[in-house]
């Protein structure tokens, strides 16, 4: 809220629902708790991203997802990959927040 973020976000389903509510729809999740309202391609992209599949960052870029937030304990592999993408020097992802619970990056589209 302090950063006044707006746009699309990839977040775990339970976090996505909270972010929609807390930001008054300023953040639009790739997939949220009403999965039945998502198309099959969005669900497949969501699964691929949070599994940390090779190409997860390209999937975010292709889907034009501006932010990704990852709980460290639930998705440790993806959290490490987000940090590595920030440190890679390629400029494809920039860390905008991290603490003991999560990492959050801005995807360069």
Short mmCIF file of C-alpha atoms in Angstrom, two decimals:
data_model
loop_
_atom_site.label_atom_id
_atom_site.label_comp_id
_atom_site.label_asym_id
_atom_site.label_seq_id
_atom_site.Cartn_x
_atom_site.Cartn_y
_atom_site.Cartn_z
CA UNK A 1 0.00 0.00 0.00
CA UNK A 2 2.83 2.42 0.85
CA UNK A 3 4.33 1.90 -2.59
CA UNK A 4 0.98 2.43 -4.33
CA UNK A 5 1.59 -0.52 -6.66
CA UNK A 6 -0.80 -1.02 -9.55
CA UNK A 7 -0.94 -3.64 -12.25
CA UNK A 8 -0.77 -7.37 -12.65
CA UNK A 9 0.75 -9.67 -10.05
CA UNK A 10 1.59 -13.33 -9.67
CA UNK A 11 1.00 -14.43 -6.09
CA UNK A 12 -0.16 -17.58 -4.31
CA UNK A 13 -3.95 -17.91 -4.44
CA UNK A 14 -4.56 -16.99 -0.81
CA UNK A 15 -2.23 -14.00 -0.99
CA UNK A 16 -3.74 -12.89 -4.30
CA UNK A 17 -7.22 -12.70 -2.78
CA UNK A 18 -5.90 -10.60 0.10
CA UNK A 19 -3.99 -8.27 -2.26
CA UNK A 20 -7.08 -7.67 -4.40
CA UNK A 21 -9.07 -6.77 -1.29
CA UNK A 22 -6.34 -4.73 0.44
CA UNK A 23 -5.43 -2.69 -2.68
CA UNK A 24 -9.05 -2.12 -3.72
CA UNK A 25 -8.38 -3.93 -7.02
CA UNK A 26 -5.23 -1.92 -7.85
CA UNK A 27 -3.33 -5.21 -8.13
CA UNK A 28 -4.77 -7.72 -10.58
CA UNK A 29 -3.63 -11.29 -9.91
CA UNK A 30 -2.78 -13.77 -12.64
CA UNK A 31 -4.96 -16.27 -10.74
CA UNK A 32 -6.90 -15.83 -7.49
CA UNK A 33 -9.17 -17.90 -5.28
CA UNK A 34 -11.95 -17.93 -7.88
CA UNK A 35 -9.94 -20.28 -10.08
CA UNK A 36 -13.05 -21.21 -12.05
CA UNK A 37 -13.01 -17.68 -13.49
CA UNK A 38 -9.47 -18.11 -14.86
CA UNK A 39 -8.79 -19.47 -18.29
CA UNK A 40 -6.80 -22.69 -18.66
CA UNK A 41 -3.74 -20.89 -20.02
CA UNK A 42 -3.58 -18.58 -16.99
CA UNK A 43 -3.81 -21.55 -14.62
CA UNK A 44 -1.07 -23.42 -16.50
CA UNK A 45 1.14 -20.31 -16.40
CA UNK A 46 0.48 -19.94 -12.66
CA UNK A 47 1.45 -23.56 -11.99
CA UNK A 48 4.59 -23.29 -14.11
CA UNK A 49 5.71 -20.10 -12.39
CA UNK A 50 5.21 -21.34 -8.85
CA UNK A 51 6.85 -24.70 -9.58
CA UNK A 52 9.86 -22.65 -10.61
CA UNK A 53 9.95 -24.32 -14.01
CA UNK A 54 12.64 -23.27 -16.43
CA UNK A 55 11.23 -20.27 -18.25
CA UNK A 56 9.18 -18.98 -15.28
CA UNK A 57 10.44 -15.43 -15.90
CA UNK A 58 9.64 -15.59 -19.60
CA UNK A 59 6.16 -16.82 -18.67
CA UNK A 60 5.68 -13.76 -16.47
CA UNK A 61 6.89 -11.49 -19.26
CA UNK A 62 4.73 -13.19 -21.90
CA UNK A 63 1.65 -12.87 -19.68
CA UNK A 64 2.64 -9.22 -18.97
CA UNK A 65 2.70 -9.77 -15.21
CA UNK A 66 4.34 -6.74 -13.63
CA UNK A 67 5.04 -8.12 -10.13
CA UNK A 68 5.74 -11.47 -8.54
CA UNK A 69 5.50 -12.15 -4.81
CA UNK A 70 6.82 -15.43 -3.45
CA UNK A 71 6.57 -16.83 0.08
CA UNK A 72 10.06 -18.10 0.95
CA UNK A 73 9.00 -21.17 2.94
CA UNK A 74 6.26 -22.35 0.61
CA UNK A 75 8.21 -21.85 -2.63
CA UNK A 76 11.91 -21.84 -1.67
CA UNK A 77 13.12 -22.78 -5.17
CA UNK A 78 11.22 -19.94 -6.84
CA UNK A 79 12.26 -17.47 -4.13
CA UNK A 80 15.92 -18.30 -4.82
CA UNK A 81 15.34 -17.92 -8.56
CA UNK A 82 13.73 -14.50 -8.09
CA UNK A 83 16.73 -13.35 -6.06
CA UNK A 84 19.11 -14.78 -8.66
CA UNK A 85 17.25 -13.02 -11.50
CA UNK A 86 17.65 -9.72 -9.66
CA UNK A 87 21.38 -10.31 -9.20
CA UNK A 88 21.98 -11.59 -12.73
CA UNK A 89 22.63 -8.13 -14.15
CA UNK A 90 20.28 -8.77 -17.09
CA UNK A 91 17.72 -6.24 -15.85
CA UNK A 92 14.76 -8.58 -16.37
CA UNK A 93 13.63 -8.44 -12.75
CA UNK A 94 14.24 -5.93 -9.97
CA UNK A 95 13.72 -6.72 -6.30
CA UNK A 96 11.38 -4.21 -4.73
CA UNK A 97 10.78 -5.89 -1.37
CA UNK A 98 12.05 -8.75 0.73
CA UNK A 99 11.81 -9.88 4.31
CA UNK A 100 11.93 -13.19 6.19
CA UNK A 101 8.57 -14.28 4.73
CA UNK A 102 8.70 -13.30 1.10
CA UNK A 103 10.47 -11.78 -1.87
CA UNK A 104 8.81 -9.44 -4.34
CA UNK A 105 10.14 -8.46 -7.70
CA UNK A 106 9.13 -6.14 -10.49
CA UNK A 107 9.26 -7.86 -13.86
CA UNK A 108 10.71 -5.81 -16.69
CA UNK A 109 8.34 -6.29 -19.61
#
